[in-house]
CSV table of C-alpha atoms in Angstrom, one decimal:
chain,number,residue,atom,x,y,z
A,1083,MET,CA,27.1,4.7,-16.0
A,1084,ILE,CA,24.2,5.9,-18.3
A,1085,LEU,CA,20.6,7.5,-18.3
A,1086,LYS,CA,18.4,5.6,-20.8
A,1087,TYR,CA,14.3,4.7,-20.3
A,1088,THR,CA,14.2,1.2,-19.9
A,1089,GLY,CA,10.3,-0.1,-18.9
A,1090,PRO,CA,8.3,-1.7,-16.0
A,1091,LYS,CA,9.2,-3.8,-13.5
A,1092,GLU,CA,10.2,-7.5,-15.2
A,1093,MET,CA,8.6,-10.5,-14.2
A,1094,ILE,CA,10.7,-13.2,-15.4
A,1095,SER,CA,10.1,-16.7,-14.7
A,1096,ALA,CA,10.3,-20.6,-17.0
A,1097,HIS,CA,7.2,-19.3,-18.6
A,1098,GLY,CA,8.3,-16.0,-20.2
A,1099,ILE,CA,8.8,-12.7,-19.2
A,1100,SER,CA,6.0,-9.7,-18.4
A,1101,PHE,CA,5.7,-6.8,-16.6
A,1102,LYS,CA,4.1,-5.7,-14.3
A,1103,SER,CA,1.6,-2.4,-14.3
A,1104,GLY,CA,2.3,0.6,-12.0
A,1105,LYS,CA,5.9,-0.5,-11.1
A,1106,ASP,CA,7.4,2.2,-14.1
A,1107,ASP,CA,11.1,3.4,-14.0
A,1108,LYS,CA,12.4,5.8,-11.8
A,1109,TYR,CA,13.7,7.6,-14.9
A,1110,THR,CA,10.2,8.7,-15.3
A,1111,TYR,CA,10.8,10.4,-12.6
A,1112,ILE,CA,14.5,11.6,-12.7
A,1113,TYR,CA,13.9,15.0,-14.4
A,1114,PRO,CA,11.0,16.3,-12.8
A,1115,ALA,CA,12.7,16.0,-9.8
A,1116,PHE,CA,15.7,17.8,-11.2
A,1117,GLN,CA,13.5,20.4,-12.6
A,1118,ILE,CA,12.4,20.4,-8.2
A,1119,TYR,CA,16.1,21.0,-7.7
A,1120,LYS,CA,16.6,23.6,-9.9
A,1121,ALA,CA,13.2,25.9,-8.9
A,1122,LEU,CA,15.0,24.9,-5.1
A,1123,HIS,CA,18.7,25.3,-5.5
A,1124,HIS,CA,19.3,29.5,-4.8
A,1125,ASP,CA,19.6,32.3,-2.4
A,1126,TYR,CA,17.4,32.6,-0.1
A,1127,GLU,CA,15.3,36.2,1.6
A,1128,LYS,CA,14.1,35.8,4.4
A,1129,GLY,CA,10.4,35.9,4.3
A,1130,HIS,CA,10.2,36.6,0.0
A,1131,VAL,CA,8.7,33.7,-1.9
A,1132,TYR,CA,9.8,32.2,-5.1
A,1133,SER,CA,9.0,30.7,-8.4
A,1134,HIS,CA,10.3,29.0,-10.7
A,1135,ASN,CA,9.3,28.3,-14.5
A,1136,ILE,CA,9.5,24.5,-15.5
A,1137,GLU,CA,8.2,24.9,-19.1
A,1138,GLY,CA,11.3,24.7,-22.0
A,1139,LYS,CA,13.0,22.9,-23.4
A,1140,ARG,CA,13.7,18.6,-21.5
A,1141,LEU,CA,17.8,18.4,-21.6
A,1142,ASN,CA,18.8,14.9,-23.3
A,1143,ASP,CA,19.4,12.2,-21.1
A,1144,GLU,CA,23.4,12.5,-21.4
A,1145,ASP,CA,23.3,16.4,-20.4
A,1146,LEU,CA,20.5,15.4,-17.4
A,1147,LEU,CA,22.8,13.4,-16.4
A,1148,ASN,CA,26.1,15.7,-16.6
A,1149,GLU,CA,24.2,18.2,-14.8
A,1150,ILE,CA,23.7,16.0,-11.9
A,1151,LEU,CA,26.8,15.3,-11.5
A,1152,LYS,CA,28.0,18.3,-11.2
A,1153,ILE,CA,25.7,18.6,-8.2
A,1154,ARG,CA,27.2,15.1,-7.2
A,1155,PRO,CA,30.2,14.3,-8.3
A,1156,ASP,CA,30.9,11.0,-5.9
A,1157,LEU,CA,27.9,9.7,-7.6
A,1158,LYS,CA,29.8,7.3,-10.3
A,1159,GLU,CA,31.3,6.0,-7.8
A,1160,ILE,CA,27.7,5.5,-5.7
A,1161,CYS,CA,25.7,3.9,-8.3
A,1162,LYS,CA,29.7,1.7,-9.4
A,1163,GLU,CA,28.9,0.2,-5.3
A,1164,GLU,CA,25.4,-0.5,-6.0
A,1165,ILE,CA,25.6,-1.7,-9.5
A,1166,ASP,CA,28.3,-4.1,-8.4
A,1167,LYS,CA,25.9,-5.7,-6.4
A,1168,LEU,CA,23.7,-6.1,-7.9
A,1169,VAL,CA,26.0,-8.0,-10.7
A,1170,GLU,CA,26.6,-10.4,-7.8
A,1171,TYR,CA,23.5,-11.3,-7.5
A,1172,LEU,CA,22.2,-11.0,-10.8
A,1173,ASP,CA,25.1,-13.8,-11.4
A,1174,ALA,CA,23.6,-16.1,-8.2
A,1175,GLU,CA,20.2,-16.3,-9.6
A,1176,ILE,CA,21.6,-17.7,-13.1
A,1177,GLU,CA,23.8,-19.7,-11.3
A,1178,LYS,CA,20.4,-21.0,-8.8
A,1179,THR,CA,18.6,-22.0,-12.1
A,1180,LYS,CA,20.1,-25.6,-11.6
A,1181,GLU,CA,18.7,-26.0,-8.6
A,1182,HIS,CA,14.7,-25.1,-9.3
A,1183,LYS,CA,13.8,-28.6,-8.5
A,1184,GLU,CA,10.2,-27.9,-9.5
A,1185,TYR,CA,11.6,-27.5,-13.7
A,1186,THR,CA,11.9,-29.4,-15.9
A,1187,GLU,CA,15.1,-29.0,-18.0
A,1188,GLU,CA,13.5,-27.8,-20.7
A,1189,GLU,CA,12.0,-24.6,-18.1
A,1190,LYS,CA,15.2,-24.9,-15.8
A,1191,ARG,CA,17.4,-23.7,-19.3
A,1192,ILE,CA,14.3,-21.2,-20.5
A,1193,TYR,CA,14.3,-19.1,-16.7
A,1194,ARG,CA,18.2,-19.4,-17.3
A,1195,ASN,CA,17.9,-18.1,-20.3
A,1196,ASN,CA,15.0,-15.0,-19.4
A,1197,LEU,CA,17.1,-14.1,-17.0
A,1198,ILE,CA,20.4,-13.2,-18.9
A,1199,ILE,CA,18.1,-11.9,-22.0
A,1200,MET,CA,17.0,-10.0,-19.0
A,1201,LYS,CA,20.2,-8.6,-17.2
A,1202,ASN,CA,20.9,-5.5,-18.7
A,1203,TYR,CA,17.4,-4.4,-18.4
A,1204,ARG,CA,18.2,-4.5,-14.4
A,1205,ILE,CA,21.1,-3.4,-14.2
A,1206,GLN,CA,19.8,-0.4,-16.1
A,1207,ARG,CA,16.4,-0.3,-14.1
A,1208,GLU,CA,18.6,0.0,-11.2
A,1209,THR,CA,20.8,2.7,-12.2
A,1210,ASN,CA,17.5,4.7,-13.2
A,1211,LYS,CA,16.7,4.2,-9.8
A,1212,ILE,CA,19.9,5.1,-8.0
A,1213,ILE,CA,20.3,8.8,-9.8
A,1214,TYR,CA,17.4,9.4,-8.8
A,1215,TYR,CA,17.4,8.4,-5.1
A,1216,GLU,CA,20.8,10.3,-5.0
A,1217,LEU,CA,18.7,13.5,-6.9
A,1218,ILE,CA,15.8,13.2,-4.2
A,1219,LYS,CA,18.2,13.3,-1.4
A,1220,ILE,CA,20.0,16.4,-2.7
A,1221,ILE,CA,16.4,18.3,-2.7
A,1222,VAL,CA,16.3,17.3,0.7
A,1223,ASP,CA,19.8,18.9,1.7
A,1224,ASP,CA,18.4,21.7,0.4
A,1225,ILE,CA,15.6,21.4,2.4
A,1226,PHE,CA,17.1,21.6,5.2
A,1227,LYS,CA,19.6,23.8,4.6
A,1228,ASN,CA,17.4,26.8,3.6
A,1229,LYS,CA,14.5,25.6,6.1
A,1230,ILE,CA,12.2,25.3,3.4
A,1231,LYS,CA,8.4,25.2,4.4
A,1232,VAL,CA,5.7,25.1,1.5
A,1233,ILE,CA,6.9,23.5,-2.3
A,1234,ASN,CA,3.9,24.1,-4.5
A,1235,SER,CA,4.1,22.8,-8.0
A,1236,VAL,CA,1.6,21.7,-11.0
A,1237,PHE,CA,-0.7,18.4,-10.5
A,1238,ASN,CA,0.3,15.8,-12.8
A,1239,GLU,CA,2.1,11.6,-11.9
A,1240,ARG,CA,5.5,13.0,-12.4
A,1241,PHE,CA,5.9,15.6,-9.5
A,1242,TRP,CA,2.8,14.2,-7.3
A,1243,HIS,CA,5.1,10.5,-6.6
A,1244,VAL,CA,8.6,13.5,-7.3
A,1245,PHE,CA,6.5,14.6,-3.2
A,1246,GLN,CA,5.4,11.7,-2.3
A,1247,SER,CA,9.7,10.6,-2.7
A,1248,LEU,CA,10.2,13.8,-0.9
A,1249,GLN,CA,8.2,13.3,2.2
A,1250,GLY,CA,9.7,9.7,2.8
A,1251,GLU,CA,12.9,11.3,2.6
A,1252,LEU,CA,12.6,14.2,4.6
A,1253,SER,CA,11.1,11.3,7.3
A,1254,ASN,CA,14.7,9.9,7.4
A,1255,HIS,CA,17.0,12.0,6.0
A,1256,ASN,CA,20.6,11.7,7.6
A,1257,HIS,CA,19.0,10.0,10.8
A,1258,ARG,CA,16.6,12.6,11.1
A,1259,SER,CA,12.8,12.6,10.8
A,1260,ILE,CA,10.8,16.0,9.9
A,1261,GLY,CA,7.0,14.7,9.1
A,1262,SER,CA,5.7,16.8,6.3
A,1263,ASN,CA,1.9,16.4,3.6
A,1264,ILE,CA,0.9,17.0,0.6
A,1265,ASP,CA,-2.6,18.2,-0.7
A,1266,THR,CA,-4.2,19.4,-3.9
A,1267,ILE,CA,-4.9,23.1,-4.0
A,1268,HIS,CA,-8.5,24.3,-6.6
A,1269,ASP,CA,-8.4,27.3,-8.1
A,1270,ASP,CA,-10.7,28.6,-11.1
A,1271,LYS,CA,-7.4,28.0,-13.3
A,1272,ASP,CA,-6.1,24.5,-12.1
A,1273,ILE,CA,-5.2,22.3,-9.7
A,1274,LYS,CA,-1.7,22.2,-7.9
A,1275,ILE,CA,-0.2,20.0,-4.9
A,1276,ARG,CA,1.1,21.2,-2.0
A,1277,LEU,CA,4.4,19.3,0.0
A,1278,ASN,CA,4.0,21.2,3.5
A,1279,ILE,CA,6.7,20.8,5.4
A,1280,ASN,CA,7.1,20.6,9.1
A,1281,SER,CA,9.3,23.5,10.9
A,1282,ILE,CA,12.6,22.3,10.9
A,1283,GLY,CA,14.3,23.9,13.5
A,1284,LYS,CA,18.3,23.9,13.7
């Protein structure tokens, strides 16, 4: 298992390979999610407001994955199980190209080759997705554990996406459902985003 950028969602056919705009690789959001984890993962005192500086040198992919594995040691096993299922699906998809009656023999060959060419791309993209969503679950574990009510961040597309993922996980985390909303805060200097989390209780 490695962490590596692939690219946007692939679209594969007998006529070529293209990529879907707006469906970026989850790799893009892993480091911002890790920064949020680092900001939240510490001891808390009641009534205290905490801040965390997200500036600084970015971890390389290998070091970032190692840090995530320290947090979730069973991630390799989780990832292997999911990727084994994906590989089985991809191999079956490649074999089924022979059955496409709407394609000529040449188109079947091209489609098969395109699927083979993109197999590793799709495996890595799914690996990145698994790592990202496991990290989201880890963050939400901390939110529940520490009854966090508000998370503020600088406004950018990547943190906005992470906040949306946290919101989705909060609504169905280990069969618990906690409401939340995302809004923006404007001041003279910049714009921030805020995730407001409903009372968690016990």
